[in-house]
PDB file of C-alpha atoms in Angstrom:
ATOM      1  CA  UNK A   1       0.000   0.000   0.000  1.00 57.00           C
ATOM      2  CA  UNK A   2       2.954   2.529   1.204  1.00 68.00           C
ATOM      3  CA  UNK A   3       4.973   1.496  -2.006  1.00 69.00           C
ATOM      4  CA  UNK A   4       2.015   2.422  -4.797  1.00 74.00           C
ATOM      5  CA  UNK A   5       1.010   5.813  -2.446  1.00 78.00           C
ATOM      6  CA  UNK A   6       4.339   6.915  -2.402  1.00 80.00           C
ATOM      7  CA  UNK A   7       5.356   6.702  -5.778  1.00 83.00           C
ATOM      8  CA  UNK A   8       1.774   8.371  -6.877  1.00 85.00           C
ATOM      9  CA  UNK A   9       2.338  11.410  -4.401  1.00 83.00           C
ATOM     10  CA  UNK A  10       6.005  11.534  -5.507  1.00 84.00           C
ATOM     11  CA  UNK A  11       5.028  11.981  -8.925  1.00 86.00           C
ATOM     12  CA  UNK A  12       1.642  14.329  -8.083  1.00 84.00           C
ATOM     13  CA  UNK A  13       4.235  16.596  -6.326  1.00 83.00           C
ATOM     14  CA  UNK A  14       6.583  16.612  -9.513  1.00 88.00           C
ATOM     15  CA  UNK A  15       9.327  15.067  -7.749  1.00 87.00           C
ATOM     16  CA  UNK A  16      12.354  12.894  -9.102  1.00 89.00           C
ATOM     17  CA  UNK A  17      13.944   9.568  -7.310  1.00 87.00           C
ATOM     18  CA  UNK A  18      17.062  11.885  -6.538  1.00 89.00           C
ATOM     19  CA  UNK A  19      15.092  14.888  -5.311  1.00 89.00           C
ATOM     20  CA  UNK A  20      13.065  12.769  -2.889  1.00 87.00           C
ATOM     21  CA  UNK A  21      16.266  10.887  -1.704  1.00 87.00           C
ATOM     22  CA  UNK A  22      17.876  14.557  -1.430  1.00 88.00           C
ATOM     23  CA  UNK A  23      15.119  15.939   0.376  1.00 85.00           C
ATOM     24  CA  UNK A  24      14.966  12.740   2.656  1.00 83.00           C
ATOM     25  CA  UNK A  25      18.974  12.809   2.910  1.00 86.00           C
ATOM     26  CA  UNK A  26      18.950   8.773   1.947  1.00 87.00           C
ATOM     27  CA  UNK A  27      20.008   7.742  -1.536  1.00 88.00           C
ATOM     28  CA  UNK A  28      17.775   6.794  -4.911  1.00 87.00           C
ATOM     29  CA  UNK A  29      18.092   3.120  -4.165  1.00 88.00           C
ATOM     30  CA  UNK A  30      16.616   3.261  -0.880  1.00 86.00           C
ATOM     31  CA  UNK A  31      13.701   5.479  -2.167  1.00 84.00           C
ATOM     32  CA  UNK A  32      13.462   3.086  -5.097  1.00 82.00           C
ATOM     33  CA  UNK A  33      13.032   0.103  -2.730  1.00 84.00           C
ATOM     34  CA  UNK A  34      10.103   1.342  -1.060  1.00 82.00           C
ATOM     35  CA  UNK A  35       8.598   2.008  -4.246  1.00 81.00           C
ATOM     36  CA  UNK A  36       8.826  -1.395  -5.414  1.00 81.00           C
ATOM     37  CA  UNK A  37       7.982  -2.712  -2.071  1.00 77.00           C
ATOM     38  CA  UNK A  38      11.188  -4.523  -1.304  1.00 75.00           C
ATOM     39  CA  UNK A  39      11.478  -3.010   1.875  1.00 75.00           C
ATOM     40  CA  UNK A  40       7.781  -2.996   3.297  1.00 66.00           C
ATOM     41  CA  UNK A  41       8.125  -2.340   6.839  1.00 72.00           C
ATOM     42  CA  UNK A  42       9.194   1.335   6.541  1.00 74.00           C
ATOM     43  CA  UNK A  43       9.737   3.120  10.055  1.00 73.00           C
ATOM     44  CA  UNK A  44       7.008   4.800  11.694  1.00 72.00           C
ATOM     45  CA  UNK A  45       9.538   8.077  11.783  1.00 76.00           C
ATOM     46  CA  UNK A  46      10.417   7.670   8.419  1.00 79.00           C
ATOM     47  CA  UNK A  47       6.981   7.658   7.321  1.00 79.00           C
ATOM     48  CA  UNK A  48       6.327  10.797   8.424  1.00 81.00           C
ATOM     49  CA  UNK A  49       9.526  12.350   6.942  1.00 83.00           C
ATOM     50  CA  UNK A  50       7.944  10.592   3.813  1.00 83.00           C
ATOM     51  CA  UNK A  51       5.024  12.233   4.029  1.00 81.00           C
ATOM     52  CA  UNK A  52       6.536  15.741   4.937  1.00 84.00           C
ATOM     53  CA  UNK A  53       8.722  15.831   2.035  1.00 84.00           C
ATOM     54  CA  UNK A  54       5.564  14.702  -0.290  1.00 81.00           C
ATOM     55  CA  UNK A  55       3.310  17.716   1.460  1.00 81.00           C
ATOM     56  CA  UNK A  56       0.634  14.769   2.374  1.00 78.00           C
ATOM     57  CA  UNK A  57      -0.271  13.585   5.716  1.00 75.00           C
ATOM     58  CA  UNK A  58       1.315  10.296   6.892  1.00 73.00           C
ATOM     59  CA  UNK A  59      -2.431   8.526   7.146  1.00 71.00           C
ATOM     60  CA  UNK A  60      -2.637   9.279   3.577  1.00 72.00           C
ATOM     61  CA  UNK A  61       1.060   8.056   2.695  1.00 71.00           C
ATOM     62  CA  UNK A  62      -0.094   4.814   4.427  1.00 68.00           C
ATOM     63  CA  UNK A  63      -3.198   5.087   2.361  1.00 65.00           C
ATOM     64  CA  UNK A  64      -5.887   5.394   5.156  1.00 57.00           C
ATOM     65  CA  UNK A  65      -7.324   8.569   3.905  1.00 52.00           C
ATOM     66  CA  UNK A  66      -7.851  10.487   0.662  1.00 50.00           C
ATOM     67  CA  UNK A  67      -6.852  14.286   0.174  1.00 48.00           C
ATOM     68  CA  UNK A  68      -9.688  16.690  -0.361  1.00 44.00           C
ATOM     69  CA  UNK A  69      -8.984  17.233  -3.781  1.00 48.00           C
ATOM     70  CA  UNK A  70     -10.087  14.058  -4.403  1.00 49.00           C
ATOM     71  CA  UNK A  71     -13.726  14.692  -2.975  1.00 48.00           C
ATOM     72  CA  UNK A  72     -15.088  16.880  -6.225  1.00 51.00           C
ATOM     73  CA  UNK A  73     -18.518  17.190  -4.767  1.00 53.00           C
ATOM     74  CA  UNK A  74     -17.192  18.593  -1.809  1.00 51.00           C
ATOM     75  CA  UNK A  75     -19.255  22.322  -2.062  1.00 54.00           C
ATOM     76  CA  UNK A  76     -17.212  25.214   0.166  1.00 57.00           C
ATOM     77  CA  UNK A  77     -18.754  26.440   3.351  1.00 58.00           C
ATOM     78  CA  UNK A  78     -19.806  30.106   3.367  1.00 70.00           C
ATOM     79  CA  UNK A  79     -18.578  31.707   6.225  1.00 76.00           C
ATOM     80  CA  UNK A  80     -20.132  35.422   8.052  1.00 77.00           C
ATOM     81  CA  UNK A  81     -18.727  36.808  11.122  1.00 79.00           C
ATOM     82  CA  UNK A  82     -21.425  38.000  13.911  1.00 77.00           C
ATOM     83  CA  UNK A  83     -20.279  41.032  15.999  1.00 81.00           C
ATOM     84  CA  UNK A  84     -20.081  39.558  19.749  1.00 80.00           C
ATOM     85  CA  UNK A  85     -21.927  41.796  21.771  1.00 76.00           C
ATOM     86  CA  UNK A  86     -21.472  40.983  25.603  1.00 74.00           C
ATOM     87  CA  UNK A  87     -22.238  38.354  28.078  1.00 75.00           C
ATOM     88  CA  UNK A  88     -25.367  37.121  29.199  1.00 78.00           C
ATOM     89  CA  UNK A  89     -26.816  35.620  32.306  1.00 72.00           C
ATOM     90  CA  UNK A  90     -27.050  31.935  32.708  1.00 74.00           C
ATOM     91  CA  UNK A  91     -28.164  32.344  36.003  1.00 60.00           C
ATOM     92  CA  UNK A  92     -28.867  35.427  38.328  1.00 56.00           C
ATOM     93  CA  UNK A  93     -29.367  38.199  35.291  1.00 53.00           C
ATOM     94  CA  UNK A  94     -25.794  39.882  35.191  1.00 45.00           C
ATOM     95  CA  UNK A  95     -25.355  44.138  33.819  1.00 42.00           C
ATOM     96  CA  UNK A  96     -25.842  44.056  29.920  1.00 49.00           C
ATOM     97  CA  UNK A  97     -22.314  44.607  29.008  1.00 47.00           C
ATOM     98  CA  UNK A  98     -20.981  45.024  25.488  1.00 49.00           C
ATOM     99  CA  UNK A  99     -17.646  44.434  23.437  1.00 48.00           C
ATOM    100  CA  UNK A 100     -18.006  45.592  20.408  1.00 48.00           C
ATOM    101  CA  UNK A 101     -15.358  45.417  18.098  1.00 53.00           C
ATOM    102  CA  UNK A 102     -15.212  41.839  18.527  1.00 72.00           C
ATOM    103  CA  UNK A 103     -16.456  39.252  16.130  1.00 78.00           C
ATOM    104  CA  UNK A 104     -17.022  35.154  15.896  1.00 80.00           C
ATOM    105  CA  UNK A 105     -16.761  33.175  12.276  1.00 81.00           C
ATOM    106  CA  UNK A 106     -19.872  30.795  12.120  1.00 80.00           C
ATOM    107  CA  UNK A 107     -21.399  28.970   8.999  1.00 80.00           C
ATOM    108  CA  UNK A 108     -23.367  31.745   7.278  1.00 80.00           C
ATOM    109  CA  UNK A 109     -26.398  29.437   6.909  1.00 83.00           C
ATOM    110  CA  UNK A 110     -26.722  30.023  11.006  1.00 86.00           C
ATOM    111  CA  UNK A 111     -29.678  32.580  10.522  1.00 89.00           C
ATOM    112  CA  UNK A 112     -28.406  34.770  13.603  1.00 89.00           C
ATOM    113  CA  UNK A 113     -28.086  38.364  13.731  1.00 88.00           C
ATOM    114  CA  UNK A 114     -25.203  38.636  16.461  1.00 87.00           C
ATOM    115  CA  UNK A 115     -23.940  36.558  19.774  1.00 87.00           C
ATOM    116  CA  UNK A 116     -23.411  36.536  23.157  1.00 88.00           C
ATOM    117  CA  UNK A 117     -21.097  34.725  25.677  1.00 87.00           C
ATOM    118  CA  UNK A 118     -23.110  32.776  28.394  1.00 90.00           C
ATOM    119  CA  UNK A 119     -22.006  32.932  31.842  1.00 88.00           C
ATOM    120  CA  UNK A 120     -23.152  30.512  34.738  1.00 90.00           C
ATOM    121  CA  UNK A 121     -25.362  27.080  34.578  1.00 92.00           C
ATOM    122  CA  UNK A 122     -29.153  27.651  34.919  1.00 92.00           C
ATOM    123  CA  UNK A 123     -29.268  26.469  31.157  1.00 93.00           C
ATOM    124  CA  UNK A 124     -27.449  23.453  31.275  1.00 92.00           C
ATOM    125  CA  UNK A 125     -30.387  20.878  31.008  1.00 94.00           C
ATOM    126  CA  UNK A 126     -30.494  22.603  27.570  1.00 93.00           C
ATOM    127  CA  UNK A 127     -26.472  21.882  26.807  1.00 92.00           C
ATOM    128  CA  UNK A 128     -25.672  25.739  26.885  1.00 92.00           C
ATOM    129  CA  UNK A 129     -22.712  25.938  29.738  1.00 91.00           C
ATOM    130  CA  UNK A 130     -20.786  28.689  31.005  1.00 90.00           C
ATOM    131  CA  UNK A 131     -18.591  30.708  28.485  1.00 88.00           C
ATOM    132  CA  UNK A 132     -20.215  28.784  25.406  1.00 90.00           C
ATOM    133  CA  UNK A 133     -21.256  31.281  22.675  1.00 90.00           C
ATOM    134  CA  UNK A 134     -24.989  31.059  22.250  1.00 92.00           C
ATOM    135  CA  UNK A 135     -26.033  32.822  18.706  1.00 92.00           C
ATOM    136  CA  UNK A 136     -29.514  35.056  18.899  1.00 92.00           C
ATOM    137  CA  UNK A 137     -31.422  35.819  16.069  1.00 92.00           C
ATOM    138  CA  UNK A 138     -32.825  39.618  16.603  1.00 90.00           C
ATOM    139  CA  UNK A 139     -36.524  39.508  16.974  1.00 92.00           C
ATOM    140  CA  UNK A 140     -39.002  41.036  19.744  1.00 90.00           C
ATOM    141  CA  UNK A 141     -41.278  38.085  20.250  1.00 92.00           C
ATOM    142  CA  UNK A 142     -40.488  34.207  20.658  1.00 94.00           C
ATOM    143  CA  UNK A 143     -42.768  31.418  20.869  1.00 95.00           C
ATOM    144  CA  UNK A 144     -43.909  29.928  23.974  1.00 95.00           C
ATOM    145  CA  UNK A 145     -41.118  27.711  25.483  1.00 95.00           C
ATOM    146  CA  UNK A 146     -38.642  29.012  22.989  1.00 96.00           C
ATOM    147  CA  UNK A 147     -34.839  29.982  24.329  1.00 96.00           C
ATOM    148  CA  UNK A 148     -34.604  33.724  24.465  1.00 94.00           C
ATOM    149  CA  UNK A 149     -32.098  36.565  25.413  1.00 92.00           C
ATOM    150  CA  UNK A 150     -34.194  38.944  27.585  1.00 92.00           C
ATOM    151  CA  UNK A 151     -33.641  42.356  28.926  1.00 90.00           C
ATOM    152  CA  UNK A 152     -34.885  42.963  32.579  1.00 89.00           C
ATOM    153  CA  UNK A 153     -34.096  46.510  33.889  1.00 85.00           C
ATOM    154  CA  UNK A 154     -30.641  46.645  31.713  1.00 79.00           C
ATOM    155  CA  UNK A 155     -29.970  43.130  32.593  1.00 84.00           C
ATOM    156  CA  UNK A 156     -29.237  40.580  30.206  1.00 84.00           C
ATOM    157  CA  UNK A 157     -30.698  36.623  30.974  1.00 90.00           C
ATOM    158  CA  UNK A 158     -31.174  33.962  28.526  1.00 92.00           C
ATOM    159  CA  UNK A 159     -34.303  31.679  29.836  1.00 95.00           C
ATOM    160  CA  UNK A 160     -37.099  29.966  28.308  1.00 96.00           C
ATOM    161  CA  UNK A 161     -39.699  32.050  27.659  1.00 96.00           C
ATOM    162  CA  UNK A 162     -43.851  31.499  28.918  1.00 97.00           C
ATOM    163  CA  UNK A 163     -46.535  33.739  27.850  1.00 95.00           C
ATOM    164  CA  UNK A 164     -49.816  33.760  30.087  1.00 94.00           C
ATOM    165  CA  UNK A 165     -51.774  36.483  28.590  1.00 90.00           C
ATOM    166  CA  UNK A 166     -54.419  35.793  30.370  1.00 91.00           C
ATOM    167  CA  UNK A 167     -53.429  36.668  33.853  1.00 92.00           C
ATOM    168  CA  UNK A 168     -50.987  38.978  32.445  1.00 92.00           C
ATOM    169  CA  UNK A 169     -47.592  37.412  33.519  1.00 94.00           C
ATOM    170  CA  UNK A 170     -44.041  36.327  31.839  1.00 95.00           C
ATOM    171  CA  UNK A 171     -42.289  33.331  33.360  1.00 96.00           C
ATOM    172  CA  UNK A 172     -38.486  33.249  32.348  1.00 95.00           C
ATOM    173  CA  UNK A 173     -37.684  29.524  33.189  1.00 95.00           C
ATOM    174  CA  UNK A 174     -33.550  28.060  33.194  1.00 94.00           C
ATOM    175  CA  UNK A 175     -32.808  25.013  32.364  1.00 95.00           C
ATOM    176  CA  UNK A 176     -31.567  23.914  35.623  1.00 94.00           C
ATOM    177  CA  UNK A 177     -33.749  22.935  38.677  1.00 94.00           C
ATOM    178  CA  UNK A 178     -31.686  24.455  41.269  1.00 92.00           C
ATOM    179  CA  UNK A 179     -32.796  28.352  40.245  1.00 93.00           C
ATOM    180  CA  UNK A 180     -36.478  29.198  40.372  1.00 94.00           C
ATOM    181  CA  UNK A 181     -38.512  30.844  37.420  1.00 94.00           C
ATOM    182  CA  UNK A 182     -38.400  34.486  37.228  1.00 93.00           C
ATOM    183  CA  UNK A 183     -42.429  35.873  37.127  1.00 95.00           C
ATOM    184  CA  UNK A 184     -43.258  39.204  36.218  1.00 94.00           C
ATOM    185  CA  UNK A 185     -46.607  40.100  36.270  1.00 93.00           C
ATOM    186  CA  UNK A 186     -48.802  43.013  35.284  1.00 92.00           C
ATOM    187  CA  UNK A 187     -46.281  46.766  35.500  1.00 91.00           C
ATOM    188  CA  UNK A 188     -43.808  44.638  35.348  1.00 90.00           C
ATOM    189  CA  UNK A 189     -44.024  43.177  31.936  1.00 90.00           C
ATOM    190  CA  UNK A 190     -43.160  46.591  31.205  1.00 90.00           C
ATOM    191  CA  UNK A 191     -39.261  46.225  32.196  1.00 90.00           C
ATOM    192  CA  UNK A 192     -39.028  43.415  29.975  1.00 90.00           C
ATOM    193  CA  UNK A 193     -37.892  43.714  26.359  1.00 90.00           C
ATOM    194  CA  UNK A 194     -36.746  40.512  24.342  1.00 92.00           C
ATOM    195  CA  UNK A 195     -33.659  40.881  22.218  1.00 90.00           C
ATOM    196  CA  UNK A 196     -34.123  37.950  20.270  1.00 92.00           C
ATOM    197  CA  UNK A 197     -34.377  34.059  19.811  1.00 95.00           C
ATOM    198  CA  UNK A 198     -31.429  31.708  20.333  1.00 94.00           C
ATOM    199  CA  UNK A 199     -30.811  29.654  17.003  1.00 93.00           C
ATOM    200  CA  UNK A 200     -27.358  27.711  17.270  1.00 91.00           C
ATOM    201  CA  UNK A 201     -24.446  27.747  20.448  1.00 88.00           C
ATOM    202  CA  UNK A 202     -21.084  26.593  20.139  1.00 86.00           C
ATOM    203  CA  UNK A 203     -19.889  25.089  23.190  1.00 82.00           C
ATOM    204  CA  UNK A 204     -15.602  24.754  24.367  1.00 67.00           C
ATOM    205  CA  UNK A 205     -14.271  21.143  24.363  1.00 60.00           C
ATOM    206  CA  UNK A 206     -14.137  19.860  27.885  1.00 57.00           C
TER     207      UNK A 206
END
């Protein structure tokens, strides 16, 4: 497998028997060898010095993967960058703060208008943890149940959103069962203002 990979990535990257040994600081005969397969158990190190000197990776000397350019119906991801506006409450709502001039690279078809940084863990039954970036559609209205960044007073949370219209009340519920629901009711509808619906997050590695 080795010998018939190396000799086709040798020749894709327009490179002689003597170049390749040069590169490699072995001789032609040696290079020539693997080729043919003579020797067949090359040396994990010198596979990779193989593969280095060919510009491939040493899975696909070994011929465990194929390069992109061989995937032709691979279509490019658009990219769009979202301004990153602040933090937001996952927890006790936190001060609205901003930072612009800062921006995040997502996949454009993530229909969001700009995103925030979560802090704390009320929304963790939902999978959003602190300092993930949760992206928010703008929009003044959500459906019932839907995720939502809210403004309370100049305080940023992100909750789940219930409408009871009929008693005239809001209830902001996390996602984690040791906070309570946040219920505003009647005058107090009036300090609340929804910035818009959460659509995608991107969480850190842990």
């Amino acid at each position: 497998m080795v010998a018939n990979k190396l000799k086709e990535l040798r020749h894709k990257a327009g490179l002689t028997l003597e170049e390749l040994a040069e590169k490699l600081g072995t001789s032609k005969q040696t290079i020539h060898r693997y080729e043919n397969g003579v020797i067949a158990n090359i040396p994990h190190e010198k596979i990779k010095r193989l593969a280095e000197a060919l510009g491939a990776s040493p899975s696909e000397l070994m011929g465990w993967e194929k390069s992109i350019s061989e995937y032709d119906n691979l279509l490019p991801i658009k990219k769009k960058n979202l301004p990153l506006v602040g933090t937001i409450a996952c927890g006790e709502p936190i001060y609205a703060s901003e930072e612009y001039g800062s921006f995040v690279t997502i996949n454009s078809d993530i229909d969001a208008s700009f995103c925030l940084r979560a802090k704390g863990d009320s929304m963790i039954g939902a999978r959003i943890y602190d300092g993930d970036l949760v992206f928010i559609r703008e929009q003044y209205t959500v459906d019932n149940g839907e995720i939502a960044a809210v403004i309370i007073n100049d305080e940023a949370t992100l909750k789940r959103v219930y409408y009871y219209p009929e008693e005239a009340k809001i209830i902001l519920t996390p996602e984690n069962p040791k906070y309570a629901p946040l219920v505003y009711i009647n005058e107090e509808l009036n300090s609340i203002k929804i910035l818009g619906k959460a659509v995608a997050f991107q969480s850190i590695i842990r």
